[in-house]
Short mmCIF file of C-alpha atoms in Angstrom, two decimals:
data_model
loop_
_atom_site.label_atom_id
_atom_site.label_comp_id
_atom_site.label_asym_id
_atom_site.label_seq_id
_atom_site.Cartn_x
_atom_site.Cartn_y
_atom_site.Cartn_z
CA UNK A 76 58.50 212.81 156.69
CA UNK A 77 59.75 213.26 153.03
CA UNK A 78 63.31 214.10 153.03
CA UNK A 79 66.72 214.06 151.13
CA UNK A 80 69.51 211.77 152.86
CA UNK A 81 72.03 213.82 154.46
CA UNK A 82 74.76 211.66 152.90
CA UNK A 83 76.95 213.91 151.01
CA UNK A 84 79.16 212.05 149.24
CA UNK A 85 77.60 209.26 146.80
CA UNK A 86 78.45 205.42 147.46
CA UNK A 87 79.46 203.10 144.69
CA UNK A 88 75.91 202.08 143.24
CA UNK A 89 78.14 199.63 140.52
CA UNK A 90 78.55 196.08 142.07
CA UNK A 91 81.37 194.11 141.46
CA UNK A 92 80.70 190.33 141.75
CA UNK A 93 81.56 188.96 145.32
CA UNK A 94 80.74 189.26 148.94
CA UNK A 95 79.18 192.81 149.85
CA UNK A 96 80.34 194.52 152.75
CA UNK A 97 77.74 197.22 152.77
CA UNK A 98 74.57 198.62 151.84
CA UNK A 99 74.10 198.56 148.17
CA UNK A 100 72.62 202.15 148.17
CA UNK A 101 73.31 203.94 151.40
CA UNK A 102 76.95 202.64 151.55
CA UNK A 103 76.44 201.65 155.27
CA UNK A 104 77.93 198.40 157.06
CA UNK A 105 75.01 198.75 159.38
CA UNK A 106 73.28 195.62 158.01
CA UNK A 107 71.88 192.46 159.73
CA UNK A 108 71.61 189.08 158.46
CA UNK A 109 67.82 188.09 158.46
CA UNK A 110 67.69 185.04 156.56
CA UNK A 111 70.78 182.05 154.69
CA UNK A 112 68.56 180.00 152.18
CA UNK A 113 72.04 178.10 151.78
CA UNK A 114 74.25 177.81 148.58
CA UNK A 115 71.91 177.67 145.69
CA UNK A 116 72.31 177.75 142.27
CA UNK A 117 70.95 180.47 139.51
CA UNK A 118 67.12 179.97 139.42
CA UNK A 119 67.01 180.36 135.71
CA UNK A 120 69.93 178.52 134.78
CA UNK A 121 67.94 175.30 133.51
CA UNK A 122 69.62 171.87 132.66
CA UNK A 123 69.22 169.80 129.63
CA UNK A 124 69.87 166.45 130.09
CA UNK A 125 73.75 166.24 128.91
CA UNK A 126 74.43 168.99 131.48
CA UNK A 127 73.24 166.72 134.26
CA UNK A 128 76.15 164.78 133.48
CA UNK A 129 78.94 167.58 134.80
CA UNK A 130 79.21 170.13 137.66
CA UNK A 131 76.80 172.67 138.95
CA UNK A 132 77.94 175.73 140.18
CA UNK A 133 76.23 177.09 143.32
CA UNK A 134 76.47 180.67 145.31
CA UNK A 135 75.52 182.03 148.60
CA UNK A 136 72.61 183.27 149.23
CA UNK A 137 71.28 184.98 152.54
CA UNK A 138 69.10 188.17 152.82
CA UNK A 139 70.68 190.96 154.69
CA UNK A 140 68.88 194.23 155.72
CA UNK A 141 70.25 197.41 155.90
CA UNK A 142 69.32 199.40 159.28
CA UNK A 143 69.72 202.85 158.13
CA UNK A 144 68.24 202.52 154.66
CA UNK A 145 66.01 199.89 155.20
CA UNK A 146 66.74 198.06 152.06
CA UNK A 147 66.70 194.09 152.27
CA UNK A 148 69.30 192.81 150.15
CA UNK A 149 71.92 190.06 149.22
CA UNK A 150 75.00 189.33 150.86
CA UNK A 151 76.66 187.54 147.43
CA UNK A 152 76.55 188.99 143.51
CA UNK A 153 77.08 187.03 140.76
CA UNK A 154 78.16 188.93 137.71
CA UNK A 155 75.97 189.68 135.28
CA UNK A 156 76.92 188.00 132.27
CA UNK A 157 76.44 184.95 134.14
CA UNK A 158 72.87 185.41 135.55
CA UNK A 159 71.35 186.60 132.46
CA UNK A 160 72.96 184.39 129.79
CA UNK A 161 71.98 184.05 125.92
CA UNK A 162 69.45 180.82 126.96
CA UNK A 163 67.97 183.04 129.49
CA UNK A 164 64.52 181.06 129.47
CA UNK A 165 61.98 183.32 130.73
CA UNK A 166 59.19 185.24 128.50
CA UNK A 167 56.44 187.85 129.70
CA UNK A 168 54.36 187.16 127.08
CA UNK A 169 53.33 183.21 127.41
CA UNK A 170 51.30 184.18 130.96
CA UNK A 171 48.11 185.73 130.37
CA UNK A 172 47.43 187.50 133.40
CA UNK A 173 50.96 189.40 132.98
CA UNK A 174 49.99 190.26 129.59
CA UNK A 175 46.67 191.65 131.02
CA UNK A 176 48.44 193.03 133.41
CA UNK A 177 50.91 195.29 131.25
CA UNK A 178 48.14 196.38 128.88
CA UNK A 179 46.39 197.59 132.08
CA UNK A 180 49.66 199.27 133.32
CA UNK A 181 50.07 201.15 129.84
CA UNK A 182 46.82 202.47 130.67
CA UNK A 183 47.29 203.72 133.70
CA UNK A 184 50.66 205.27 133.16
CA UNK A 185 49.29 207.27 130.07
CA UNK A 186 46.46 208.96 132.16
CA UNK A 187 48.76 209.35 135.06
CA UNK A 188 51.71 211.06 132.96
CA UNK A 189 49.47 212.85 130.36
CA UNK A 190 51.60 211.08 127.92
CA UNK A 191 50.42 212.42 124.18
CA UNK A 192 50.79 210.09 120.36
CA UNK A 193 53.86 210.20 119.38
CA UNK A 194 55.68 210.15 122.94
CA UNK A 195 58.91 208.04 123.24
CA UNK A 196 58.52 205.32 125.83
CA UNK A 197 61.34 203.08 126.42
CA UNK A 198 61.32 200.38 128.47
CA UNK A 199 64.49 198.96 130.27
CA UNK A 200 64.52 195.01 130.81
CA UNK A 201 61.99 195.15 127.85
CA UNK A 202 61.89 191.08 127.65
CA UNK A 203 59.35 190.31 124.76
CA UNK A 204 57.85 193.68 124.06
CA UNK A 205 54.79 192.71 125.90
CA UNK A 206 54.90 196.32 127.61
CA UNK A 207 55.75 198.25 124.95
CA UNK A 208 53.39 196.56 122.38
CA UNK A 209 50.57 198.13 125.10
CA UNK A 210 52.15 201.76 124.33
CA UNK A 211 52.74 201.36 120.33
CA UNK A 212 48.47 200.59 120.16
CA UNK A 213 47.86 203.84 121.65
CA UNK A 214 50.26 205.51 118.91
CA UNK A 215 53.64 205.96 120.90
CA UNK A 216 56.71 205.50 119.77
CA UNK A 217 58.56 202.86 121.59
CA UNK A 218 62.20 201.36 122.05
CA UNK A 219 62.67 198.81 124.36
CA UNK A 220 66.28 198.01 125.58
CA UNK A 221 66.90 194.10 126.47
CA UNK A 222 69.99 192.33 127.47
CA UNK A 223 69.36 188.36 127.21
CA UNK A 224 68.45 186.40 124.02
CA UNK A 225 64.57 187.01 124.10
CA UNK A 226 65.12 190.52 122.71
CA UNK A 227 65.20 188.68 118.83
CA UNK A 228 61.57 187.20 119.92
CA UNK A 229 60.42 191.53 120.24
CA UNK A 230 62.64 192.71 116.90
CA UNK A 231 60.66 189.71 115.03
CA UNK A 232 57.34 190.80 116.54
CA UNK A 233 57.81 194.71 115.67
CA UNK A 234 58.60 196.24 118.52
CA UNK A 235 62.24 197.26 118.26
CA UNK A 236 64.62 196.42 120.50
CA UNK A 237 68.06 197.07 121.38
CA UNK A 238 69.99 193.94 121.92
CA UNK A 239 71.98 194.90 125.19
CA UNK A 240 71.99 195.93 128.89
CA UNK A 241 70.63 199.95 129.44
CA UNK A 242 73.60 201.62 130.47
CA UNK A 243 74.94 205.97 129.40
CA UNK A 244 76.21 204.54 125.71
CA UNK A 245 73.16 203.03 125.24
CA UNK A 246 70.85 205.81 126.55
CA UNK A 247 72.98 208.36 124.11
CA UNK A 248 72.49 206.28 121.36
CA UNK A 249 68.73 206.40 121.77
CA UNK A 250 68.65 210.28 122.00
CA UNK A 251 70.80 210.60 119.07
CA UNK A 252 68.94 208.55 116.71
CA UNK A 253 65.25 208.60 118.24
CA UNK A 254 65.50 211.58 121.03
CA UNK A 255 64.53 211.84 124.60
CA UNK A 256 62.07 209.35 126.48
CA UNK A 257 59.00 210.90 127.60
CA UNK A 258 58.33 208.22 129.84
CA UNK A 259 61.34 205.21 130.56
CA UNK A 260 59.67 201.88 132.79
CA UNK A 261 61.45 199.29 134.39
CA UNK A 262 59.20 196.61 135.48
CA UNK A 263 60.63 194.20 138.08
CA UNK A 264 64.52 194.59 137.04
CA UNK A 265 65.58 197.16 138.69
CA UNK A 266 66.44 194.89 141.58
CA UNK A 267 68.02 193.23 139.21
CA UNK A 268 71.20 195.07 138.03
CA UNK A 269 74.77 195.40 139.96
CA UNK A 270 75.38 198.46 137.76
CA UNK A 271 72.51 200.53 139.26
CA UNK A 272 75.53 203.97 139.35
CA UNK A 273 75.37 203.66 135.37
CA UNK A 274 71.59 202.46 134.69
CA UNK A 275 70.71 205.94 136.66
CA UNK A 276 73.35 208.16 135.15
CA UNK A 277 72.11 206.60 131.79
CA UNK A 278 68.24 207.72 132.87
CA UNK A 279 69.93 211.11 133.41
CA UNK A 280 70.80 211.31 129.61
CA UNK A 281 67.55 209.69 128.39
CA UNK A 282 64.81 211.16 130.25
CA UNK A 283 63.50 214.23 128.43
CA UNK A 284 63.66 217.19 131.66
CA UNK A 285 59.77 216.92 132.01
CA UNK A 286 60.13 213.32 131.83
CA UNK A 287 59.47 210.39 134.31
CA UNK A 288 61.36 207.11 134.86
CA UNK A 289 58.34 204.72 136.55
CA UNK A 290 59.69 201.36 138.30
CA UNK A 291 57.61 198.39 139.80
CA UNK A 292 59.60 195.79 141.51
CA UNK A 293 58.70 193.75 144.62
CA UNK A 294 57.91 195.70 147.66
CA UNK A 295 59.34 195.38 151.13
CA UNK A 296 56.28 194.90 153.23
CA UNK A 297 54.32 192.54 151.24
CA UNK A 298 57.19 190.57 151.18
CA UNK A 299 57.50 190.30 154.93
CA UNK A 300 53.86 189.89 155.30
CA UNK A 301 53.40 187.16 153.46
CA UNK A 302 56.50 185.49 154.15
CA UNK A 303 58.02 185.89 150.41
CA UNK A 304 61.18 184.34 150.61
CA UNK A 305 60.78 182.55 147.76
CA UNK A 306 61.59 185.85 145.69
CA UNK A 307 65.49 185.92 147.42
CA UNK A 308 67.43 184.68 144.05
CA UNK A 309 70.66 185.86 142.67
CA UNK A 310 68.62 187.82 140.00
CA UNK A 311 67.03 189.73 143.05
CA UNK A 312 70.17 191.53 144.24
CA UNK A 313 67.56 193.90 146.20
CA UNK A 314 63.97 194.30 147.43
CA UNK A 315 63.26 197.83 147.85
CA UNK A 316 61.50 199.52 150.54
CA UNK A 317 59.85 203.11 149.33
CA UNK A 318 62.50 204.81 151.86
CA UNK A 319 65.37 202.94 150.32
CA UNK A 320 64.42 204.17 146.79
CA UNK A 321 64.29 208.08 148.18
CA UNK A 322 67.63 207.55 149.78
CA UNK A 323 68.76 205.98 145.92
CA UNK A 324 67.27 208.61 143.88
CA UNK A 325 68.56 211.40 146.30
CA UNK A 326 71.82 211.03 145.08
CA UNK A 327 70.86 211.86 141.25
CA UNK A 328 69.06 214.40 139.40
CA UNK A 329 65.64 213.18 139.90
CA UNK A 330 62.81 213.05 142.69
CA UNK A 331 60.31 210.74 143.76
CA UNK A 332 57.03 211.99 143.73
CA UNK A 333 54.45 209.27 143.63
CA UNK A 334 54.70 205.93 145.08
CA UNK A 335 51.83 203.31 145.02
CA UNK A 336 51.54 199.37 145.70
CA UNK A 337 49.95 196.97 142.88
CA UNK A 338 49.26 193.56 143.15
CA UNK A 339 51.61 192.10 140.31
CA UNK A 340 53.72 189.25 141.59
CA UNK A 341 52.30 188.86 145.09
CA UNK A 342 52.72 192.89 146.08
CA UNK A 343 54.83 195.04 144.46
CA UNK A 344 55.47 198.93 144.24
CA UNK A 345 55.17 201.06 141.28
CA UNK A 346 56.97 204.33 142.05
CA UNK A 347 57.39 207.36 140.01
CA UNK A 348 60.58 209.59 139.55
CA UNK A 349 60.34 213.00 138.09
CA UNK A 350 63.45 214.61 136.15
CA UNK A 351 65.14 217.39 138.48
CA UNK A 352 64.94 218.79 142.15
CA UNK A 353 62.07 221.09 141.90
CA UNK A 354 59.61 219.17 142.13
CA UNK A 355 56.43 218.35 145.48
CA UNK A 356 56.29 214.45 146.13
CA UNK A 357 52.43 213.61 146.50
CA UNK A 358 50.95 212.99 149.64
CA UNK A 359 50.57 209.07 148.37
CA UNK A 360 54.35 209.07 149.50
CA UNK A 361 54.59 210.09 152.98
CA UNK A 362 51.47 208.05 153.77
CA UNK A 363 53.24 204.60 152.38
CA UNK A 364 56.34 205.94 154.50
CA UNK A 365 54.15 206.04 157.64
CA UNK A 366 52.66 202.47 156.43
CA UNK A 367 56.52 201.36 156.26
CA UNK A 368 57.56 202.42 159.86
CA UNK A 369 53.59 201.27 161.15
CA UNK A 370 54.28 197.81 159.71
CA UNK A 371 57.89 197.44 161.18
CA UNK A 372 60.65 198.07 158.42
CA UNK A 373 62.86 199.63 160.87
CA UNK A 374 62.81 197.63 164.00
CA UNK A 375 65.35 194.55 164.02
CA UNK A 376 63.26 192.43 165.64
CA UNK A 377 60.09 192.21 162.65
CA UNK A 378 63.42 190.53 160.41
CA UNK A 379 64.41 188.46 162.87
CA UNK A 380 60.77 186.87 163.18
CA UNK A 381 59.92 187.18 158.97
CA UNK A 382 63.54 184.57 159.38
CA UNK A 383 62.32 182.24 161.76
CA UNK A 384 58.65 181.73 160.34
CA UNK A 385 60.37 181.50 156.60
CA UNK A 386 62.03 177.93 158.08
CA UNK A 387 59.21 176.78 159.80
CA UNK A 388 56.76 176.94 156.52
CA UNK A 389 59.93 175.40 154.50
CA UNK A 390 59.93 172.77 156.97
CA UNK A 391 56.30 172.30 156.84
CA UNK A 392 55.95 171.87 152.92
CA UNK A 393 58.78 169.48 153.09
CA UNK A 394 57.62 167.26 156.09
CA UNK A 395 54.10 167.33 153.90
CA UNK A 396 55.62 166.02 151.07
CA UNK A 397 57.27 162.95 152.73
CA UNK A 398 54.85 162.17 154.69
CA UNK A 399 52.84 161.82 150.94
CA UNK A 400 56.24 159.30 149.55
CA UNK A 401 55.38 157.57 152.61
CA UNK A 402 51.88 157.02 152.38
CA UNK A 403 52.44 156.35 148.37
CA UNK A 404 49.95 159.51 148.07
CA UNK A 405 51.18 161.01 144.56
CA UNK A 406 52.31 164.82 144.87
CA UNK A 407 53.68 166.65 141.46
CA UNK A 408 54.38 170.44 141.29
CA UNK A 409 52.48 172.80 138.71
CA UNK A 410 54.56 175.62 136.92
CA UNK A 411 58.18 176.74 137.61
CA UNK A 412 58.90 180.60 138.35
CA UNK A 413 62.02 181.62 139.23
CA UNK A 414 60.69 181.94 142.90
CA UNK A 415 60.01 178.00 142.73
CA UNK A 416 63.99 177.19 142.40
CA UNK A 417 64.58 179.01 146.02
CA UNK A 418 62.00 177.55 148.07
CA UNK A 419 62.90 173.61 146.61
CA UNK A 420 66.64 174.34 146.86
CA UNK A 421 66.11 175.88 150.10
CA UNK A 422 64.38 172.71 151.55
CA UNK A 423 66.52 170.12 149.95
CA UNK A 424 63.31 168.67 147.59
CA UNK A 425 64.65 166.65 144.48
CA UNK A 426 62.60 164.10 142.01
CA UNK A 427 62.68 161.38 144.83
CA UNK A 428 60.12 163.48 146.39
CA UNK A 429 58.55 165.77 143.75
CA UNK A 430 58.87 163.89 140.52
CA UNK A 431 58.40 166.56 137.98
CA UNK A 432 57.12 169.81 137.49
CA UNK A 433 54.16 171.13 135.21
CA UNK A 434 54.64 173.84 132.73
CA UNK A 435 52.22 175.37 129.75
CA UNK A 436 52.92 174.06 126.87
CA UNK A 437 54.23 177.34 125.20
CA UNK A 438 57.21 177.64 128.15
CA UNK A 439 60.68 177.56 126.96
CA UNK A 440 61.42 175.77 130.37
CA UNK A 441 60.11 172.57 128.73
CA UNK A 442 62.03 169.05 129.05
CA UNK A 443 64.53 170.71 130.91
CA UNK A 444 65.49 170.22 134.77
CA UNK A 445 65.63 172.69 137.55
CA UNK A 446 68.87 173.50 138.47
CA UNK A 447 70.39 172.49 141.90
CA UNK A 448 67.06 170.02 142.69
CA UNK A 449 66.95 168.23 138.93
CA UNK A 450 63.20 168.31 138.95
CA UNK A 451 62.10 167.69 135.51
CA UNK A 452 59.94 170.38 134.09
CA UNK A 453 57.21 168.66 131.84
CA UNK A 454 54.07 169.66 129.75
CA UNK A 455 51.41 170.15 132.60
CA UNK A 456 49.25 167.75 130.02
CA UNK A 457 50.90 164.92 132.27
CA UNK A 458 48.84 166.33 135.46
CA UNK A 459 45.64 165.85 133.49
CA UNK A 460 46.58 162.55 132.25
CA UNK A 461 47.95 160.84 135.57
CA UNK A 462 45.02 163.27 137.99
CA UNK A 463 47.67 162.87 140.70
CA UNK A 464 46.88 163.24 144.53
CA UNK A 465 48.21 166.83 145.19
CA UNK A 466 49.49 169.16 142.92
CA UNK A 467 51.53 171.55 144.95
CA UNK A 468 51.09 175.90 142.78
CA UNK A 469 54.86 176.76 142.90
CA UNK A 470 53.78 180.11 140.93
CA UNK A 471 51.27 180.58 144.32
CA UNK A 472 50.92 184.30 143.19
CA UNK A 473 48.52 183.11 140.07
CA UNK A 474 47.41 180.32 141.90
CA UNK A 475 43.60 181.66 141.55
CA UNK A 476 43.90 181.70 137.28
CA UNK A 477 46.18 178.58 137.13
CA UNK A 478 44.00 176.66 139.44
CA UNK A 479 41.02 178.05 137.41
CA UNK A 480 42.49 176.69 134.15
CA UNK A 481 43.30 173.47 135.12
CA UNK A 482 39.97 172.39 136.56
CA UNK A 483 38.62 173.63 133.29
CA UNK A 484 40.87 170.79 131.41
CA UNK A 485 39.61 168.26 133.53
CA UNK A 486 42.06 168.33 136.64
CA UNK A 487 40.94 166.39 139.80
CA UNK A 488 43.35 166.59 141.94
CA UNK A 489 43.77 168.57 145.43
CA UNK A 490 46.09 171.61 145.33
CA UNK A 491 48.85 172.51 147.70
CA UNK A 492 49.64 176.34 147.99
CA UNK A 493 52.72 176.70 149.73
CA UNK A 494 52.96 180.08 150.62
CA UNK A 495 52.15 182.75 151.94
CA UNK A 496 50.91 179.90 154.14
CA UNK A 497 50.84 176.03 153.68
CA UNK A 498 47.09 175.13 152.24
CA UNK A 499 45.23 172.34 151.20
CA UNK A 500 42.72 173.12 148.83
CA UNK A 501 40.10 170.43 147.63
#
């Protein structure tokens, strides 16, 4: 089932900000609209109070899916500089779980790779170091490569950190000063960049040749499964199926040759990519190939229904929650992910209905306001000191944890999980 495409000639894989008119890695115009959460704003471009004051800028949004590829996708980019600006708010480290999570990963990649002390790892999209910090305990040497504000929280912490996005210049720099990457990771940004052409070409140069470049982002058919369409943002320019990523990788000097699914984030896939051609994918690929065309990732009609059911549980959490204003029944929402800002936006939910949002007290998205919506975001102390009716998980994929800790301050109140289907839970 394993094979290269049969596309000879390479598309553009650098995006230029606009309307798309094909498939972002096969080049195609084969695609199908499955889903139009609207004109939204950028999740993670939070408002202080003064900016309430002036104009919002908001961009399409609608998931297409590419029919030869398989790769779901976005219809609209927004340049770059814009989505990940110098207040970009979001840090790995202040969640626990993720930070358990990474250490684990570490782990796992090490026994998996045979990696040795004294290994370069590099980690594109590095954030806070949380990653790395899990290699440099078990003696590697790491460089992490981070394009937004938070990469002067990682210098200051010790694990160093070039300020800037990963592109060639930046991947010869590295192998200049430091040499080749034994192992480069890219946990859940690869969807993320328009200039995927010059990431890859820039893996080319840093990747030592028995090197690996490992990637986790969200996966296709959890996605669809559990009716994720709260992770379609303008950050999320695709969601990859494994087929989609063979067709990508095809095109370069590297092949996929392990390919796995992990629970981080509500289901994501962690695939590995060896350096050069010559090289026998594990059988762990073909079999998650034959789980993508078993589950439906190539016939028209499984998007069509993953659209339909998306607006009827939007229109159920909404109806929920005004049928609560009506019945004065108080209803709050607890922590604010990115994924939060699509499914509020999406169903037209503003402080007249959901009065603020609960965050831990170490977020930087405190006493500021969700963009598009204007939901406050507030220290979840408040839920403990007003025990409100319902308090509706917006970050549903740590609902178990989040729920755990705030019962364990003292929290009464019932909890709404809104995906991957409406629940209450007492």
């Amino acid at each position: 089932m394993y094979a290269r495409s049969g596309i000879k000639s390479r598309p553009n894989h650098n995006l230029s900000s606009g309307f798309l008119q094909c498939c972002q890695i096969c080049g195609s115009e084969n695609l199908e609209q499955v889903l139009d959460l609207r004109n939204q704003p950028l999740c993670d471009s939070l408002l202080t109070a003064e900016q309430l004051k002036g104009p919002e800028t908001f961009y399409p949004l609608c998931q297409l899916w590419c029919k030869d590829c398989t790769l779901s996708q976005l219809n609209y980019v927004v340049q770059g500089e814009v989505v990940y600006h110098q207040n970009y708010p979001y840090r790995t480290g202040v969640t626990r779980e993720l930070v358990a999570y990474q250490q684990q990963m570490a782990s796992e990649l090490v026994h998996d790779l045979n990696l040795c002390n004294d290994d370069l790892v590099c980690d594109i999209g590095s954030n806070d170091g949380t990653l790395l910090s899990a290699f440099k305990a078990k003696q590697m040497r790491v460089m992490g490569i981070e394009p937004t504000n938070i990469a002067h929280i990682a210098n200051q912490e010790g694990i160093e950190t070039v300020h800037s996005p990963f592109n060639q210049e930046i991947a010869t720099q590295i192998v200049k000063t430091i040499g080749h990457a034994k192992l480069v990771t890219a946990t859940n940004v690869f969807a993320h960049m328009a200039s995927l052409g010059d990431v890859i070409e820039g893996l080319e140069i840093l990747v030592a040749d028995d090197g690996f470049f490992v990637l986790e982002n969200h996966y296709l058919i959890p996605v669809m499964e559990r009716l994720q369409f709260d992770t379609i943002y303008h950050e999320h320019l695709r969601t990859y199926s494994l087929r989609s990523l063979i067709t990508l990788f095809s095109y370069y000097n590297f092949t996929v040759v392990d390919a796995k699914e992990v629970s981080r984030y509500g289901g994501n896939i962690r695939v590995y990519v060896a350096k050069g051609k010559n090289h026998t994918p594990k059988a762990s690929v073909n079999e998650l190939l034959a789980k993508e065309e078993r589950t439906g990732l190539s016939n028209p009609d499984y998007y069509r229904q993953f659209g339909q059911k998306s607006i009827n549980l939007k229109n159920q959490l909404l109806e929920f929650i005004v049928q609560c204003n009506q019945k004065n029944l108080s209803i709050v929402g607890n922590s604010c992910p990115g994924r939060c800002s699509t499914l509020l936006n999406f169903a037209g939910i503003g402080p007249d209905l959901l009065p603020y949002l609960g965050e831990q007290p170490t977020s930087l998205k405190l006493n500021k306001y969700l963009p598009g919506t204007h939901i406050p975001i507030v220290n979840n102390q408040r839920l403990i000191d007003e025990q409100p009716e319902y308090v509706i998980i917006l970050a549903w994929h740590y609902a178990e944890p989040i729920m755990e800790q705030l019962r364990a301050r003292g929290l009464r109140s019932k909890f709404i999980l809104p995906m991957p289907e409406f629940k209450i839970i007492e």
